[in-house]
């Protein structure tokens, strides 16, 4: 832990938080804001801090089981190959699966299309004590939907405020919302897609549509910029995580989770029964 | 892997499988059937075999994403403190959370009570490519329900055949069903409950009702015996895992999962696109 403090010049939540000046066009996807360590140090820290994250997560779970209302929602957004799945595999895996509620949001199903776009989101929200993890999210409804003109501009245009209101309610209900945008460069995406085409054990991750989307890169950049400008709020800020270095993005998200859980200042739930009386009953059983 | 073969005299699936002779009354909860190693060896193997399990799970997930219909359902049953949660925390955690669908079944909610007992089970079944993990299951409807006379005997009595039919359909649909009973001794349960009463960080795991249930131990033994006698089928057998030694039960369940996944003989899904053509498109993008 001492090592962490020395390698981070400021908390990840400060170093990565979107501000009014955030400009995706000028964003350095290879930087490691706030962190001065290298990949080896990051890998070591990931194990060490993963254990800290897991211990805090157990406490959140314990509180949820004991009437507490706190939960966490980690929203993962990013272009194809930005490493959303890797965050789940390498960061979230540290936690107890009983306390993780993971949902991938793909192209809406026929049933989902018949409902409001927040319908499927509401159904997937974490219960008390749980860490919900969204691989893509309601933000697709102002990203892919906007880029492809799937609904008229006045419809998606109204969604930013609606999403802010929705997240306000979540936070008021006890959920800490952590919104992470994994930001890779156009070049890095090409390399990662190329790897999927080079390795038969990765073919399943590739979809020809990924290249079509890639061609719309500037439109996506613009749509993401609007998301940061319009939906990074005090209560549910966006964190822009440079993701060309997977070792950095994984460590950074671990730190964001730890920071959120520490801020809850949770204790172990007290006994809601008479401990001594139960000991006697147990001895007689 | 060589070590595994030497430490196991036969596959866990053979060593632990319920037979017509299975008698819970005579079951040795401290035994390690089929395994000749000690706790240190088991701990080492758990890490090594956990990685094998994770690699197989990724292949299952890949197939599910590519149109395959295979999935796994791990049913965990056992008395309080038998280690169901520990299996999730120490075995399932090796896998990618994206491919795990975990559900705890507690006392039915009001909504659940208004439906058939398999309603909530059906809603929690794993999708293709997923490993579903049930912490308790539909078997509660012939265990706690039977012990407490929550419905008349003719109602729970009809459920064994119904469950067999239900599981037959699951298996026919591509799901491998692994039913694990974690079997601890009456004494071991007392020690574990005592630990929960001794440690403030474990109070939240304790419920005074656990002692009431403990007093019904013989009735539960009888109800479990009926489950093994009537629902251990060729297509969905029960495995009785001695669970006084957590290091054994965790390793054993890992081996059961590996065995089930290996039996599927899955390959990486082939490309459903023209790899060379996509490489050209990518180079131009």
Coordinates of C-alpha atoms in Angstrom, one line a residue, chain B:
Chain B
X1 CA -1.5 -31.6 -14.5
X2 CA 0.7 -34.7 -14.0
X3 CA 0.4 -34.0 -10.3
X4 CA -3.4 -34.0 -10.5
X5 CA -3.4 -37.4 -12.2
X6 CA -1.1 -38.8 -9.6
X7 CA -3.1 -37.3 -6.7
X8 CA -6.4 -38.5 -8.0
X9 CA -6.8 -42.3 -8.3
X10 CA -10.0 -41.8 -10.4
X11 CA -11.9 -38.8 -11.8
X12 CA -13.8 -36.8 -9.2
X13 CA -17.0 -37.4 -11.2
X14 CA -16.6 -41.2 -10.6
X15 CA -15.4 -41.0 -7.0
X16 CA -18.2 -38.7 -5.8
X17 CA -21.2 -39.7 -7.9
X18 CA -24.2 -40.9 -6.0
X19 CA -25.1 -44.5 -6.5
X20 CA -28.0 -46.7 -5.4
X21 CA -25.9 -47.5 -2.3
X22 CA -25.4 -43.9 -1.2
X23 CA -26.2 -43.6 2.4
X24 CA -26.0 -40.2 4.0
X25 CA -26.1 -41.8 7.4
X26 CA -22.9 -43.7 6.7
X27 CA -21.2 -40.9 4.7
X28 CA -17.7 -39.9 5.8
X29 CA -17.6 -36.1 5.7
X30 CA -13.9 -36.0 6.3
X31 CA -12.9 -38.4 3.5
X32 CA -11.3 -37.3 0.3
X33 CA -12.7 -39.9 -2.2
X34 CA -10.4 -40.5 -5.1
X35 CA -7.8 -38.0 -3.8
X36 CA -4.7 -39.1 -2.0
X37 CA -3.1 -35.6 -1.5
X38 CA -3.1 -33.4 1.5
X39 CA -4.2 -29.9 2.1
X40 CA -1.0 -28.3 0.8
X41 CA -1.2 -30.3 -2.4
X42 CA -4.9 -29.5 -2.8
X43 CA -4.2 -25.7 -2.4
X44 CA -1.5 -25.9 -5.1
X45 CA -3.7 -27.9 -7.4
X46 CA -6.6 -25.5 -6.8
X47 CA -4.6 -22.7 -8.4
X48 CA -3.3 -24.8 -11.2
X49 CA -6.6 -26.5 -12.0
X50 CA -8.5 -23.2 -11.5
X51 CA -6.6 -21.9 -14.5
X52 CA -7.6 -25.0 -16.5
X53 CA -11.2 -24.4 -15.6
X54 CA -11.0 -20.8 -16.6
X55 CA -9.5 -21.6 -20.0
X56 CA -12.3 -24.1 -20.7
X57 CA -14.9 -21.6 -19.5
X58 CA -13.6 -19.1 -22.0
X59 CA -14.1 -21.6 -24.8
X60 CA -17.7 -22.3 -23.6
X61 CA -18.3 -18.6 -23.6
X62 CA -16.8 -18.2 -27.1
X63 CA -19.1 -20.9 -28.4
X64 CA -22.1 -19.3 -26.8
X65 CA -21.3 -16.0 -28.5
X66 CA -21.0 -17.9 -31.8
X67 CA -24.3 -19.7 -31.9
X68 CA -23.5 -22.7 -29.8
X69 CA -26.2 -23.9 -27.4
X70 CA -24.1 -25.4 -24.6
X71 CA -24.1 -24.1 -21.1
X72 CA -23.5 -25.5 -17.6
X73 CA -25.6 -25.3 -14.5
X74 CA -23.9 -25.9 -11.2
X75 CA -26.4 -26.6 -8.4
X76 CA -25.0 -26.1 -4.9
X77 CA -26.9 -27.6 -2.0
X78 CA -25.9 -28.3 1.6
X79 CA -26.7 -27.4 5.2
X80 CA -25.9 -24.0 6.6
X81 CA -22.1 -23.4 6.7
X82 CA -21.4 -26.3 4.4
X83 CA -19.4 -24.0 2.2
X84 CA -21.6 -23.1 -0.8
X85 CA -20.5 -19.5 -0.7
X86 CA -16.9 -20.6 -0.4
X87 CA -17.2 -22.6 -3.6
X88 CA -18.4 -19.5 -5.4
X89 CA -15.6 -17.4 -3.8
X90 CA -12.8 -19.9 -4.3
X91 CA -13.7 -21.9 -7.3
X92 CA -16.1 -19.9 -9.5
X93 CA -13.9 -16.8 -9.0
X94 CA -11.3 -18.3 -11.3
X95 CA -13.6 -17.8 -14.2
X96 CA -14.4 -14.6 -16.2
X97 CA -17.3 -12.9 -14.5
X98 CA -18.9 -12.2 -17.9
X99 CA -19.5 -15.9 -18.3
X100 CA -20.9 -16.6 -14.8
X101 CA -24.5 -16.2 -13.9
X102 CA -24.9 -16.6 -10.2
X103 CA -28.1 -16.7 -8.3
X104 CA -28.8 -17.2 -4.6
X105 CA -32.3 -18.6 -3.8
X106 CA -33.6 -17.5 -0.4
X107 CA -37.0 -17.7 1.2
X108 CA -39.4 -17.1 -1.8
X109 CA -40.5 -13.5 -2.2
X110 CA -44.2 -12.7 -2.3
X111 CA -44.1 -12.6 -6.0
X112 CA -42.3 -15.9 -6.2
X113 CA -44.8 -17.5 -3.9
X114 CA -47.6 -16.5 -6.4
X115 CA -45.9 -18.7 -9.1
X116 CA -45.0 -22.3 -9.6
X117 CA -41.8 -23.2 -7.6
X118 CA -39.9 -23.7 -10.9
X119 CA -40.8 -20.2 -12.1
X120 CA -37.9 -18.4 -10.3
X121 CA -35.6 -21.3 -11.4
X122 CA -36.5 -20.9 -15.0
X123 CA -35.8 -17.2 -14.9
X124 CA -32.3 -17.8 -13.6
X125 CA -31.2 -20.5 -16.0
X126 CA -27.9 -19.8 -17.8
X127 CA -27.9 -18.6 -21.4
X128 CA -25.9 -20.4 -24.0
X129 CA -22.2 -20.0 -23.2
X130 CA -22.8 -19.3 -19.5
X131 CA -22.1 -21.2 -16.3
X132 CA -25.1 -20.8 -14.1
X133 CA -24.4 -21.2 -10.4
X134 CA -27.3 -21.8 -8.0
X135 CA -26.6 -21.3 -4.3
X136 CA -29.6 -23.4 -3.2
X137 CA -32.1 -24.2 -5.9
X138 CA -35.4 -26.0 -6.8
X139 CA -34.3 -28.7 -4.4
X140 CA -35.3 -26.4 -1.5
X141 CA -38.8 -27.3 -2.6
X142 CA -38.3 -30.9 -1.5
X143 CA -36.0 -30.1 1.4
X144 CA -37.0 -27.1 3.6
X145 CA -40.5 -27.4 2.2
X146 CA -40.7 -31.1 3.2
X147 CA -39.0 -30.7 6.6
X148 CA -41.4 -27.9 7.6
X149 CA -44.5 -29.3 6.0
X150 CA -45.0 -26.1 4.0
X151 CA -47.2 -28.0 1.5
X152 CA -49.0 -31.3 1.9
X153 CA -46.9 -34.5 1.3
X154 CA -48.7 -35.3 -2.0
X155 CA -47.6 -31.9 -3.3
X156 CA -43.9 -32.2 -2.5
X157 CA -44.1 -35.9 -3.2
X158 CA -44.9 -35.2 -6.8
X159 CA -42.0 -32.9 -7.2
X160 CA -39.2 -35.5 -7.5
X161 CA -40.5 -36.7 -10.8
X162 CA -41.3 -33.2 -11.9
X163 CA -37.8 -32.1 -11.2
X164 CA -36.4 -35.1 -13.1
X165 CA -38.5 -34.1 -16.1
X166 CA -37.4 -30.5 -15.8
X167 CA -33.7 -31.4 -15.7
X168 CA -34.2 -33.8 -18.6
X169 CA -35.4 -30.8 -20.7
X170 CA -32.5 -28.7 -19.6
X171 CA -30.0 -31.4 -20.6
X172 CA -31.8 -31.9 -23.9
X173 CA -31.5 -28.2 -24.5
X174 CA -27.7 -28.2 -24.2
X175 CA -27.1 -27.6 -20.5
X176 CA -24.8 -29.8 -18.5
X177 CA -26.3 -30.1 -15.0
X178 CA -23.8 -30.7 -12.1
X179 CA -25.6 -31.2 -8.8
X180 CA -23.3 -30.9 -5.8
X181 CA -24.3 -31.7 -2.3
X182 CA -21.7 -30.4 0.2
X183 CA -21.9 -32.7 3.1
X184 CA -20.6 -31.7 6.5
X185 CA -21.0 -33.4 9.9
X186 CA -23.2 -32.2 12.7
X187 CA -20.0 -31.4 14.8
X188 CA -18.4 -29.4 12.0
X189 CA -21.5 -27.3 11.6
X190 CA -21.4 -26.4 15.3
X191 CA -17.8 -25.3 15.0
X192 CA -18.5 -23.2 12.0
X193 CA -21.5 -21.5 13.6
X194 CA -19.5 -20.9 16.7
X195 CA -16.9 -19.1 14.6
X196 CA -19.6 -16.8 13.2
X197 CA -20.6 -16.0 16.8
X198 CA -17.0 -15.4 17.9
X199 CA -16.0 -13.0 15.1
X200 CA -17.8 -9.6 14.7
X201 CA -16.8 -9.6 11.0
X202 CA -18.8 -12.8 10.7
X203 CA -22.0 -11.8 12.6
X204 CA -23.7 -10.9 9.4
X205 CA -23.5 -14.5 8.2
X206 CA -25.3 -15.7 11.3
X207 CA -29.0 -16.0 11.7
X208 CA -30.7 -17.3 14.8
X209 CA -32.9 -19.4 12.5
X210 CA -29.7 -21.4 11.6
X211 CA -29.8 -23.0 15.0
X212 CA -33.5 -23.9 14.7
X213 CA -32.7 -25.6 11.4
X214 CA -29.8 -27.4 13.0
X215 CA -32.2 -28.9 15.5
X216 CA -34.0 -30.5 12.5
X217 CA -30.8 -32.2 11.3
X218 CA -32.3 -35.8 11.2
X219 CA -35.3 -34.6 9.2
X220 CA -32.9 -32.8 6.7
X221 CA -30.8 -35.9 6.5
X222 CA -33.9 -37.9 5.5
X223 CA -35.0 -35.3 3.0
X224 CA -31.6 -35.2 1.4
X225 CA -31.5 -39.0 1.2
X226 CA -34.8 -38.9 -0.7
X227 CA -33.3 -36.3 -3.0
X228 CA -30.3 -38.6 -3.8
X229 CA -32.5 -41.7 -4.1
X230 CA -35.1 -40.1 -6.4
X231 CA -33.3 -37.4 -8.4
X232 CA -29.8 -38.7 -9.2
X233 CA -30.3 -39.6 -12.8
X234 CA -28.0 -40.7 -15.6
X235 CA -28.4 -37.3 -17.3
X236 CA -28.2 -35.2 -14.1
X237 CA -26.4 -37.1 -11.3
X238 CA -25.8 -35.9 -7.8
X239 CA -22.3 -35.7 -6.5
X240 CA -21.8 -36.0 -2.7
X241 CA -18.8 -33.9 -1.8
X242 CA -17.4 -34.4 1.7
X243 CA -17.0 -30.9 3.0
X244 CA -15.5 -30.9 6.4
X245 CA -12.2 -30.2 4.6
X246 CA -12.8 -27.0 2.6
X247 CA -9.6 -27.6 0.7
X248 CA -11.0 -30.9 -0.6
X249 CA -14.5 -29.7 -1.5
X250 CA -13.1 -26.8 -3.4
X251 CA -10.7 -28.9 -5.4
X252 CA -13.4 -31.5 -6.0
X253 CA -15.9 -29.1 -7.4
X254 CA -13.2 -27.6 -9.7
X255 CA -12.5 -31.1 -11.0
X256 CA -16.2 -31.7 -11.6
X257 CA -16.5 -28.5 -13.6
X258 CA -13.4 -29.3 -15.6
X259 CA -14.7 -32.8 -16.3
X260 CA -18.0 -31.4 -17.5
X261 CA -16.4 -28.9 -19.8
X262 CA -13.9 -31.3 -21.2
X263 CA -16.7 -33.7 -22.0
X264 CA -18.2 -31.1 -24.3
X265 CA -15.1 -31.2 -26.5
X266 CA -15.4 -27.6 -27.6
X267 CA -13.2 -26.0 -30.2
X268 CA -12.7 -22.3 -30.8
X269 CA -15.5 -21.2 -33.1
X270 CA -14.4 -20.9 -36.7
X271 CA -14.5 -17.6 -38.5
X272 CA -17.9 -16.9 -40.0
X273 CA -16.3 -14.3 -42.2
X274 CA -13.6 -14.2 -44.9
X275 CA -10.4 -13.6 -42.8
X276 CA -8.3 -12.4 -45.6
X277 CA -10.9 -10.0 -46.9
X278 CA -11.4 -8.5 -43.5
X279 CA -7.6 -8.0 -43.1
X280 CA -7.7 -6.0 -46.3
X281 CA -10.6 -3.9 -45.1
X282 CA -8.9 -3.3 -41.8
X283 CA -5.7 -2.2 -43.5
X284 CA -7.7 0.4 -45.4
X285 CA -9.6 1.7 -42.5

